[in-house]
Coordinates of C-alpha atoms in Angstrom, one line a residue:
L1 CA -0.3 -0.1 -0.2
T2 CA 1.2 3.6 -0.9
A3 CA 1.7 6.8 1.4
S4 CA -1.1 7.8 -0.2
S5 CA -3.1 5.3 0.1
L6 CA -3.0 5.1 4.8
L7 CA -4.0 8.8 4.4
F8 CA -6.9 8.5 2.3
V9 CA -7.5 5.3 5.4
A10 CA -6.4 6.8 7.8
A11 CA -8.8 10.6 6.7
L12 CA -11.8 8.0 5.5
A13 CA -11.5 6.8 9.3
V14 CA -11.3 10.3 10.9
A15 CA -14.5 11.6 8.5
N16 CA -16.5 8.4 9.2
F17 CA -16.2 8.2 12.9
G18 CA -13.9 11.1 14.5
G19 CA -15.9 13.7 13.3
S20 CA -19.4 12.5 14.7
L21 CA -18.2 10.8 18.2
G22 CA -16.6 13.6 18.4
T23 CA -19.4 16.4 18.1
R24 CA -21.5 14.3 20.6
D25 CA -18.7 14.2 23.1
D26 CA -17.4 17.7 23.2
R27 CA -21.4 18.5 24.1
T28 CA -21.2 15.4 26.8
T29 CA -18.0 16.8 28.3
L30 CA -19.1 20.3 28.2
S31 CA -21.9 19.3 30.0
L32 CA -20.1 17.3 32.6
T33 CA -17.3 20.6 33.1
E34 CA -20.4 22.5 33.5
D35 CA -22.3 21.0 36.4
V36 CA -18.6 20.4 38.1
D37 CA -18.1 23.7 37.6
A38 CA -21.6 24.7 38.9
S39 CA -20.2 23.5 42.6
G40 CA -17.6 24.9 42.2
G41 CA -13.5 24.6 43.3
G42 CA -10.7 23.6 41.0
A43 CA -11.0 19.8 41.1
S44 CA -13.7 21.1 38.2
R45 CA -11.0 21.9 35.8
A46 CA -8.8 19.1 36.8
L47 CA -12.0 16.2 36.5
G48 CA -12.5 17.9 32.8
R49 CA -9.7 18.1 31.8
Q50 CA -9.8 14.3 31.9
V51 CA -12.8 13.8 30.5
V52 CA -11.1 15.3 27.7
A53 CA -8.2 13.3 27.9
V54 CA -10.6 10.5 27.3
N55 CA -12.7 11.5 25.2
D56 CA -9.4 11.8 23.0
N57 CA -8.6 8.7 23.5
V58 CA -11.6 6.7 22.6
V59 CA -11.6 8.9 19.3
R60 CA -7.8 7.7 18.6
G61 CA -8.9 3.9 19.1
V62 CA -12.3 4.7 17.0
V63 CA -9.9 5.6 14.1
R64 CA -7.5 3.2 14.9
S65 CA -9.4 0.0 14.7
A66 CA -11.0 1.6 11.4
V67 CA -7.6 1.8 10.0
I68 CA -6.8 -1.4 10.6
E69 CA -9.9 -2.8 9.4
E70 CA -9.9 -0.6 6.6
L71 CA -6.1 -2.0 5.7
A72 CA -7.2 -6.0 6.5
A73 CA -9.7 -5.6 3.7
L74 CA -7.8 -4.1 0.7
R75 CA -4.8 -6.9 2.0
A76 CA -7.5 -9.2 1.4
E77 CA -7.9 -8.2 -1.6
A78 CA -4.6 -7.7 -3.0
T79 CA -4.0 -11.2 -1.8
R80 CA -7.3 -12.9 -3.6
T81 CA -5.6 -11.3 -6.7
G82 CA -2.5 -12.1 -6.3
S83 CA -0.7 -8.5 -6.3
S84 CA 0.0 -8.8 -2.7
G85 CA 3.5 -10.5 -2.7
Y86 CA 1.7 -14.1 -2.4
P87 CA 0.7 -16.6 -4.9
P88 CA -3.0 -16.0 -6.2
V89 CA -5.8 -17.8 -5.5
R90 CA -9.0 -18.3 -6.1
T91 CA -12.0 -17.2 -4.4
L92 CA -14.5 -20.3 -3.1
P93 CA -18.0 -19.7 -1.7
A94 CA -18.3 -20.3 1.8
N95 CA -20.1 -23.6 1.2
R96 CA -17.4 -24.8 -1.3
K97 CA -14.1 -23.7 1.0
L98 CA -12.5 -26.6 3.5
R99 CA -10.4 -26.3 6.4
I100 CA -7.3 -28.7 6.0
L101 CA -5.6 -30.0 8.2
V102 CA -1.6 -31.9 6.2
T103 CA 0.7 -33.5 8.8
G104 CA 4.6 -33.2 6.9
G105 CA 3.2 -29.7 5.3
A106 CA 6.7 -28.1 5.4
G107 CA 8.3 -31.3 3.5
F108 CA 9.0 -32.8 0.4
V109 CA 5.4 -33.9 -1.0
G110 CA 3.6 -32.2 1.9
S111 CA 4.1 -28.6 0.7
N112 CA 4.2 -29.2 -3.1
L113 CA 0.2 -30.3 -1.7
V114 CA -0.5 -27.1 0.1
D115 CA 0.0 -25.2 -2.9
R116 CA -2.1 -26.8 -4.8
L117 CA -4.7 -27.3 -1.7
M118 CA -4.0 -22.8 -1.0
T119 CA -4.2 -22.5 -4.8
E120 CA -7.3 -23.9 -5.4
G121 CA -9.0 -21.7 -2.6
H122 CA -9.0 -23.6 0.8
E123 CA -7.9 -22.4 4.4
V124 CA -4.5 -24.6 5.3
T125 CA -3.2 -26.4 8.6
V126 CA 0.1 -27.4 7.7
L127 CA 1.9 -29.3 11.5
D128 CA 4.7 -30.6 11.2
N129 CA 7.9 -31.1 13.7
L130 CA 10.6 -29.6 10.8
F131 CA 12.6 -32.9 11.6
T132 CA 13.0 -33.4 7.9
G133 CA 10.3 -30.6 7.1
R134 CA 11.9 -26.7 6.3
K135 CA 10.2 -23.8 6.0
K136 CA 11.6 -22.1 3.4
N137 CA 9.2 -24.3 1.6
I138 CA 5.8 -23.3 2.6
E139 CA 7.8 -19.1 3.3
H140 CA 5.5 -17.7 1.2
W141 CA 2.0 -18.6 2.5
L142 CA 3.5 -17.2 5.3
G143 CA 1.1 -14.6 7.1
H144 CA -1.9 -15.8 4.1
P145 CA -5.1 -15.0 5.8
N146 CA -5.5 -19.2 4.8
F147 CA -2.9 -20.5 6.2
N148 CA -1.8 -21.3 9.5
F149 CA 2.1 -23.2 10.0
M150 CA 1.7 -25.2 13.6
V151 CA 5.0 -26.6 14.1
A152 CA 4.0 -29.5 17.0
D153 CA 4.4 -32.9 16.9
V154 CA 1.6 -35.8 15.4
V155 CA 3.0 -38.0 18.8
Q156 CA 0.5 -35.8 20.3
P157 CA -2.6 -34.5 19.8
V158 CA -3.6 -32.3 18.4
F159 CA -8.1 -30.0 18.7
L160 CA -8.3 -28.1 15.9
E161 CA -11.5 -27.4 13.8
I162 CA -11.0 -29.4 10.0
D163 CA -12.3 -31.4 7.6
Q164 CA -10.4 -32.8 5.3
I165 CA -6.6 -34.5 6.8
Y166 CA -3.7 -35.0 4.7
H167 CA -2.1 -37.1 7.1
L168 CA 2.2 -37.2 5.7
A169 CA 3.8 -37.0 8.6
C170 CA 6.9 -39.8 9.3
P171 CA 11.1 -39.6 7.9
A172 CA 10.7 -41.0 4.6
S173 CA 14.1 -41.3 3.6
P174 CA 16.0 -44.9 4.4
P175 CA 18.8 -42.7 6.7
H176 CA 16.6 -41.0 8.2
Y177 CA 13.9 -42.8 9.5
Q178 CA 17.0 -45.4 11.1
Y179 CA 18.4 -42.7 12.8
N180 CA 16.0 -43.2 15.4
P181 CA 13.6 -46.0 14.6
I182 CA 11.3 -46.1 17.5
K183 CA 10.1 -42.4 17.0
T184 CA 9.6 -42.8 13.5
I185 CA 7.4 -46.4 14.7
K186 CA 5.4 -44.0 17.1
T187 CA 5.0 -41.2 14.0
S188 CA 3.6 -43.7 12.4
T189 CA 1.3 -45.7 15.0
E190 CA 0.8 -42.9 17.7
G191 CA 0.6 -40.0 15.5
T192 CA -1.5 -42.0 13.2
L193 CA -4.5 -43.1 16.6
N194 CA -3.7 -39.3 17.3
M195 CA -4.9 -38.1 13.4
L196 CA -7.5 -40.7 14.0
G197 CA -9.0 -39.6 17.1
L198 CA -9.0 -35.9 15.1
A199 CA -10.9 -37.2 12.8
K200 CA -13.7 -39.3 14.7
R201 CA -15.1 -36.6 17.0
V202 CA -14.7 -33.2 14.0
N203 CA -15.5 -35.9 11.3
A204 CA -12.6 -35.0 9.2
R205 CA -12.0 -37.1 5.7
I206 CA -8.7 -38.1 6.4
L207 CA -6.2 -39.2 3.9
L208 CA -2.6 -41.8 5.0
A209 CA 0.0 -40.9 2.8
S210 CA 1.7 -44.6 3.1
T211 CA 3.7 -46.3 1.0
S212 CA 5.1 -49.1 -1.3
E213 CA 7.2 -50.3 1.5
I214 CA 4.7 -51.7 2.4
Y215 CA 5.4 -54.6 -0.1
G216 CA 8.9 -55.2 1.4
D217 CA 11.3 -56.9 -1.2
P218 CA 8.4 -58.2 -3.1
E219 CA 7.5 -61.6 -5.2
I220 CA 4.8 -60.1 -7.5
H221 CA 5.7 -57.9 -10.3
P222 CA 4.6 -55.4 -10.7
Q223 CA 2.6 -54.6 -7.4
P224 CA -1.2 -54.5 -7.5
E225 CA -2.9 -53.3 -4.3
S226 CA -3.7 -57.2 -3.2
Y227 CA -0.1 -58.6 -2.9
W228 CA 0.5 -58.6 1.2
G229 CA 3.8 -57.8 0.4
N230 CA 7.4 -59.8 1.6
V231 CA 8.4 -57.7 4.4
N232 CA 11.5 -58.3 6.8
T233 CA 9.8 -57.6 10.4
I234 CA 13.1 -56.9 11.8
G235 CA 15.2 -55.3 9.8
P236 CA 16.8 -52.3 9.9
R237 CA 13.9 -50.5 7.6
A238 CA 11.1 -52.2 9.0
C239 CA 10.8 -49.3 11.3
Y240 CA 9.6 -48.2 8.5
D241 CA 7.9 -50.0 6.4
E242 CA 6.2 -52.2 9.3
G243 CA 5.0 -49.0 11.6
K244 CA 2.8 -48.2 8.2
R245 CA 1.3 -51.3 7.5
V246 CA 0.0 -50.8 11.3
A247 CA -1.0 -47.4 10.7
E248 CA -3.0 -49.2 7.2
T249 CA -4.7 -51.1 9.5
M250 CA -5.6 -49.1 12.4
M251 CA -7.3 -46.7 9.9
Y252 CA -9.0 -49.3 8.4
S253 CA -10.0 -50.1 12.3
Y254 CA -11.2 -46.5 12.5
Q255 CA -13.4 -47.3 9.4
R256 CA -15.3 -50.5 11.0
Q257 CA -16.1 -49.9 14.5
V258 CA -16.6 -45.8 14.2
G259 CA -17.3 -45.1 10.7
V260 CA -14.8 -43.1 10.5
D261 CA -14.4 -41.1 6.6
V262 CA -10.5 -42.7 5.6
R263 CA -8.4 -43.1 2.1
V264 CA -4.5 -44.3 2.0
A265 CA -2.2 -44.2 -1.0
R266 CA 0.0 -46.1 -1.4
I267 CA 3.5 -43.9 -2.7
F268 CA 5.8 -45.0 -5.0
N269 CA 9.5 -43.1 -5.2
T270 CA 8.8 -39.4 -6.3
F271 CA 11.3 -37.1 -6.6
G272 CA 11.0 -32.8 -7.5
R273 CA 11.1 -30.4 -6.4
R274 CA 11.7 -29.3 -2.9
M275 CA 13.6 -32.6 -2.8
H276 CA 16.3 -32.1 0.7
P277 CA 19.9 -31.6 -0.8
N278 CA 20.8 -34.2 2.6
D279 CA 17.7 -36.7 2.4
G280 CA 20.0 -39.4 0.5
R281 CA 18.0 -41.1 -1.9
V282 CA 18.7 -41.9 -5.1
V283 CA 17.7 -38.9 -7.1
S284 CA 18.7 -36.0 -4.8
N285 CA 22.4 -38.2 -4.6
F286 CA 22.7 -38.7 -8.7
I287 CA 22.1 -35.0 -9.6
I288 CA 24.1 -33.6 -6.6
Q289 CA 26.7 -35.6 -7.5
A290 CA 26.4 -35.3 -11.2
L291 CA 26.1 -31.1 -11.0
Q292 CA 29.2 -31.2 -8.9
N293 CA 31.3 -33.6 -11.6
K294 CA 31.5 -35.9 -8.2
D295 CA 31.7 -39.5 -9.2
I296 CA 27.6 -41.2 -8.9
T297 CA 27.6 -43.5 -6.5
L298 CA 25.6 -46.6 -6.8
Y299 CA 24.5 -49.1 -3.5
G300 CA 24.9 -52.4 -5.9
D301 CA 25.6 -53.7 -9.1
G302 CA 22.4 -51.0 -10.0
S303 CA 21.1 -53.9 -11.8
Q304 CA 17.5 -53.3 -9.2
T305 CA 14.2 -51.8 -11.2
R306 CA 12.0 -48.3 -9.6
S307 CA 10.6 -46.9 -10.8
F308 CA 10.0 -42.6 -10.5
Q309 CA 6.9 -40.4 -10.3
F310 CA 7.0 -36.7 -10.1
V311 CA 5.7 -34.7 -7.8
D312 CA 3.2 -32.3 -8.9
D313 CA 1.4 -35.7 -10.5
L314 CA 1.6 -37.6 -7.2
V315 CA 0.0 -34.6 -5.3
D316 CA -2.3 -34.7 -8.4
G317 CA -3.2 -38.5 -7.5
L318 CA -3.5 -37.1 -3.4
V319 CA -6.1 -34.6 -4.6
K320 CA -8.2 -37.2 -6.5
L321 CA -8.4 -39.8 -4.1
M322 CA -9.0 -37.1 -1.4
N323 CA -12.1 -36.2 -3.2
G324 CA -13.2 -38.9 -4.9
N325 CA -15.2 -42.4 -3.6
Y326 CA -12.9 -45.0 -3.6
S327 CA -11.5 -45.8 0.1
L328 CA -9.1 -48.8 -0.5
P329 CA -6.1 -48.4 -0.4
V330 CA -4.6 -47.3 -3.7
N331 CA -0.9 -46.9 -5.0
L332 CA 0.4 -43.9 -7.0
G333 CA 3.1 -44.3 -9.2
N334 CA 4.7 -44.1 -12.2
P335 CA 4.9 -47.9 -14.0
D336 CA 8.0 -46.3 -16.2
E337 CA 11.1 -48.6 -14.7
Y338 CA 14.3 -48.1 -14.7
T339 CA 17.8 -50.2 -13.5
V340 CA 19.1 -47.6 -11.1
A341 CA 22.6 -47.9 -13.6
S342 CA 20.9 -46.4 -16.3
F343 CA 18.9 -43.5 -14.4
A344 CA 22.1 -42.4 -13.0
H345 CA 23.6 -42.9 -16.5
T346 CA 20.5 -40.9 -17.8
I347 CA 21.1 -38.6 -15.0
K348 CA 24.3 -37.6 -16.1
R349 CA 23.6 -37.5 -19.7
L350 CA 20.6 -34.4 -18.7
T351 CA 23.2 -33.0 -16.3
K352 CA 26.4 -33.4 -19.2
S353 CA 28.5 -34.1 -15.9
T354 CA 32.0 -35.5 -16.0
S355 CA 31.1 -37.4 -13.3
R356 CA 31.9 -40.8 -13.6
I357 CA 29.6 -44.2 -12.1
V358 CA 31.5 -46.5 -8.9
S359 CA 29.6 -49.0 -7.5
L360 CA 30.2 -49.1 -3.7
P361 CA 28.1 -52.0 -1.5
A362 CA 25.6 -52.7 -1.1
T363 CA 22.6 -51.7 1.9
T364 CA 20.2 -53.7 3.7
D365 CA 17.3 -55.3 2.8
D366 CA 16.9 -52.5 -0.2
P367 CA 14.1 -54.4 -2.7
R368 CA 15.3 -55.7 -6.2
K369 CA 12.0 -54.6 -7.8
R370 CA 9.8 -51.6 -7.8
K371 CA 6.6 -51.7 -10.1
P372 CA 2.8 -50.0 -9.1
D373 CA 0.4 -52.0 -11.3
I374 CA -2.1 -48.3 -11.6
T375 CA -4.9 -49.9 -12.8
V376 CA -7.4 -49.9 -8.9
A377 CA -6.2 -45.6 -9.9
K378 CA -7.0 -45.4 -13.2
R379 CA -10.1 -47.2 -12.8
H380 CA -11.4 -45.4 -9.6
I381 CA -10.0 -41.9 -9.0
G382 CA -9.2 -41.1 -13.0
W383 CA -5.3 -40.7 -12.5
A384 CA -2.8 -41.9 -14.2
P385 CA 1.1 -39.7 -14.8
Q386 CA 1.1 -37.0 -16.7
W387 CA 4.8 -36.2 -16.8
T388 CA 7.9 -38.6 -18.4
V389 CA 10.3 -39.0 -16.4
Q390 CA 12.8 -37.0 -18.1
Q391 CA 10.3 -33.6 -18.4
G392 CA 10.5 -34.6 -14.5
L393 CA 13.9 -34.5 -14.1
E394 CA 14.8 -31.2 -16.3
E395 CA 12.3 -29.3 -14.0
T396 CA 14.2 -30.8 -10.8
I397 CA 17.8 -30.5 -12.4
A398 CA 17.1 -26.5 -12.3
Y399 CA 15.8 -26.9 -9.2
F400 CA 19.0 -28.6 -7.6
K401 CA 20.5 -25.8 -9.1
K402 CA 19.2 -23.4 -7.8
E403 CA 19.9 -24.8 -4.6
L404 CA 23.4 -25.1 -5.1
A405 CA 23.8 -21.5 -6.5
E406 CA 22.2 -20.4 -3.0
M407 CA 24.3 -22.1 -0.7
G408 CA 27.2 -20.9 -3.4
G409 CA 29.5 -24.2 -2.6
E410 CA 30.1 -27.9 -2.9
I411 CA 26.5 -30.0 -1.3
I412 CA 27.5 -33.2 0.6
P413 CA 24.8 -35.8 0.0
T414 CA 23.8 -38.2 3.2
G415 CA 24.7 -42.3 2.2
P416 CA 23.1 -45.1 3.4
L417 CA 23.4 -45.2 7.0
A418 CA 21.9 -43.5 9.3
S419 CA 21.6 -40.2 9.4
K420 CA 19.7 -37.3 11.2
P421 CA 18.2 -34.2 8.9
R422 CA 20.6 -32.0 8.8
P423 CA 21.8 -28.0 7.1
V424 CA 23.1 -28.5 3.3
Y425 CA 26.6 -28.2 4.3
T426 CA 29.5 -26.1 1.8
K427 CA 32.7 -26.7 1.7
G428 CA 34.3 -25.9 5.0
G429 CA 31.4 -28.2 6.5
G430 CA 31.3 -32.0 8.1
G431 CA 29.3 -34.7 6.8
G432 CA 30.5 -37.9 5.2
G433 CA 30.8 -37.2 1.4
H434 CA 32.9 -38.9 -1.1
A435 CA 36.0 -36.9 -1.3
K436 CA 38.2 -38.8 -4.4
S437 CA 36.6 -41.7 -5.6
R438 CA 39.3 -44.5 -5.0
H439 CA 38.4 -43.8 -1.2
L440 CA 34.1 -44.7 -1.6
V441 CA 34.5 -46.8 0.7
A442 CA 36.1 -45.7 3.2
V443 CA 34.3 -42.7 3.2
A444 CA 31.6 -44.3 3.8
D445 CA 32.7 -46.1 6.6
R446 CA 33.6 -43.3 7.7
S447 CA 30.4 -41.7 7.9
S448 CA 29.2 -43.5 10.4
S449 CA 31.8 -41.3 12.8
S450 CA 29.4 -38.3 11.3
E451 CA 26.5 -40.1 12.2
A452 CA 27.9 -40.4 15.6
A453 CA 28.4 -36.7 15.1
F454 CA 24.6 -36.4 15.0
G455 CA 23.7 -38.4 17.8
G456 CA 23.9 -42.0 15.7
P457 CA 21.2 -44.0 15.7
P458 CA 19.7 -46.3 18.5
H459 CA 20.8 -49.6 18.4
H460 CA 18.6 -52.9 17.8
R461 CA 19.1 -54.7 20.9
H462 CA 17.0 -53.4 24.0
H463 CA 18.1 -50.8 25.7
T464 CA 16.4 -48.7 28.7
P465 CA 15.5 -45.9 27.4
A466 CA 15.5 -47.3 24.0
E467 CA 15.9 -43.0 23.1
E468 CA 19.2 -42.6 24.7
V469 CA 21.7 -45.1 23.5
S470 CA 24.8 -42.6 23.6
P471 CA 26.6 -42.6 20.2
T472 CA 30.4 -44.3 21.9
Q473 CA 27.8 -47.0 23.4
H474 CA 26.9 -47.7 19.6
A475 CA 30.0 -47.6 18.7
S476 CA 32.3 -49.3 21.1
E477 CA 29.0 -52.3 20.7
Q478 CA 29.4 -52.6 17.4
S479 CA 33.6 -52.5 17.8
S480 CA 33.2 -55.3 19.8
M481 CA 30.7 -57.7 18.3
S482 CA 33.4 -56.9 15.3
R483 CA 36.3 -57.8 16.8
R484 CA 34.4 -60.8 18.7
G485 CA 33.7 -61.9 14.9
V486 CA 29.9 -62.2 15.9
D487 CA 27.5 -61.1 13.7
D488 CA 24.7 -58.7 14.2
P489 CA 21.6 -61.7 14.6
L490 CA 19.3 -58.2 13.0
R491 CA 21.5 -58.0 9.2
P492 CA 20.3 -60.9 7.3
R493 CA 23.8 -62.5 5.3
A494 CA 23.2 -61.3 1.3
T495 CA 23.5 -64.3 -0.7
S496 CA 23.9 -63.3 -3.8
V497 CA 24.9 -59.8 -5.6
H498 CA 21.2 -60.5 -7.7
S499 CA 19.6 -59.8 -3.8
S500 CA 21.5 -56.8 -3.6
S501 CA 19.9 -53.4 -3.6
S502 CA 20.5 -49.7 -5.2
S503 CA 21.1 -46.3 -4.2
S504 CA 19.3 -45.6 -0.6
D505 CA 16.5 -44.5 -1.3
S506 CA 13.6 -46.9 -2.0
S507 CA 11.2 -44.7 -0.2
A508 CA 8.3 -44.3 -1.3
S509 CA 6.6 -42.1 0.9
P510 CA 6.7 -38.4 1.1

């Protein structure tokens, strides 16, 4: 707003409110003063001055309220037309405007979903503890009259009046959800119970962002929703896989017992803008390494397959599922299947990189194949991916180029080991990266010390309390087991090169 606009609003307020009130109140003040003067004494003049001061305060308060009201109306109008610095949003009639809660809304997928819901004209509340989410992902909506942001954790109950819940909250990349597996389980179980309780209380529809990880290392290819999965229930990925399976069970238990209106999306590998450069997923790692002409690292021999969808397609699927009439689980993914090695070559070509493609030891329990059967999505919600993988990669590469430019230095991707989410590192920062290809395996081993600096993952053995295992204790136990030649009983032995998996990401959730 210009200075002249502000002056105009203030003058208008004074003319409309101050003048009439002032005239009436002046008469009241004069009358009071004359009455008191009749009784004599200097006290009359003092009382008269006090009454005049009160009158001035009243007028100023009315004017101030009028100015604020006028400014708020102007700001709201500017916001609706997109001229206030916010992205433009639709104006919906009250009976179509929904109050929507997005848990995990500051994360990669969540923030893209928030953009969609806001531009459609709904009122959106984001709940995020910022463990993996970033405030910068939603900062362009802060202060908007339709937007609210709560820094909170879904494991604690929340009391809101809402119409829909998109429950996306949970770390999704393997290094992050393995960092504190007990908290990951709590997020999927206690967090989902809290959201279901909220949905029950306010009669809201709730959508769970589940994952293709519930299929484990599948024996059926591609994977339909009817497949029950092949999951290692005690492996390092089980905290996420089993947590999501239990969350699905809770959803349908609430539906059957108390009639909660539920939706379940089984999300396959997704990439796009606002991926964190250090989330350790295959797409972000490959692009960051390629843009810096560093070695592109595969975990395994690269023959494992993945299916990748662009984030805009996923958001479209989530919205269609939420607003459709189908309540059983739905796969959301792109059926185009790539070996991880061929995907690395594609990224190298698109970035015009001089990077080498090198192999590191495979990670535990990473699936050999992953491809969605999207027949149900096509038939029941009318959804199919619209973006080709190459189109999505070009958009994502442009995003990561901007991230690199903003950092002004080198970004070191996260390795496959359990790791706490951390700021993007530049030259001189810490971070367990790959300095030279001939030291790749050594660097990967050294990254364990880097993880210890961030608290380290709790060990799989039982401790009390489980969350308070120290990094030193964890490292000493691992070292002691190694010296004694004792295998970790929870770490399956690799059987062949074909059972090994790809890069650190087959995470399918947001």
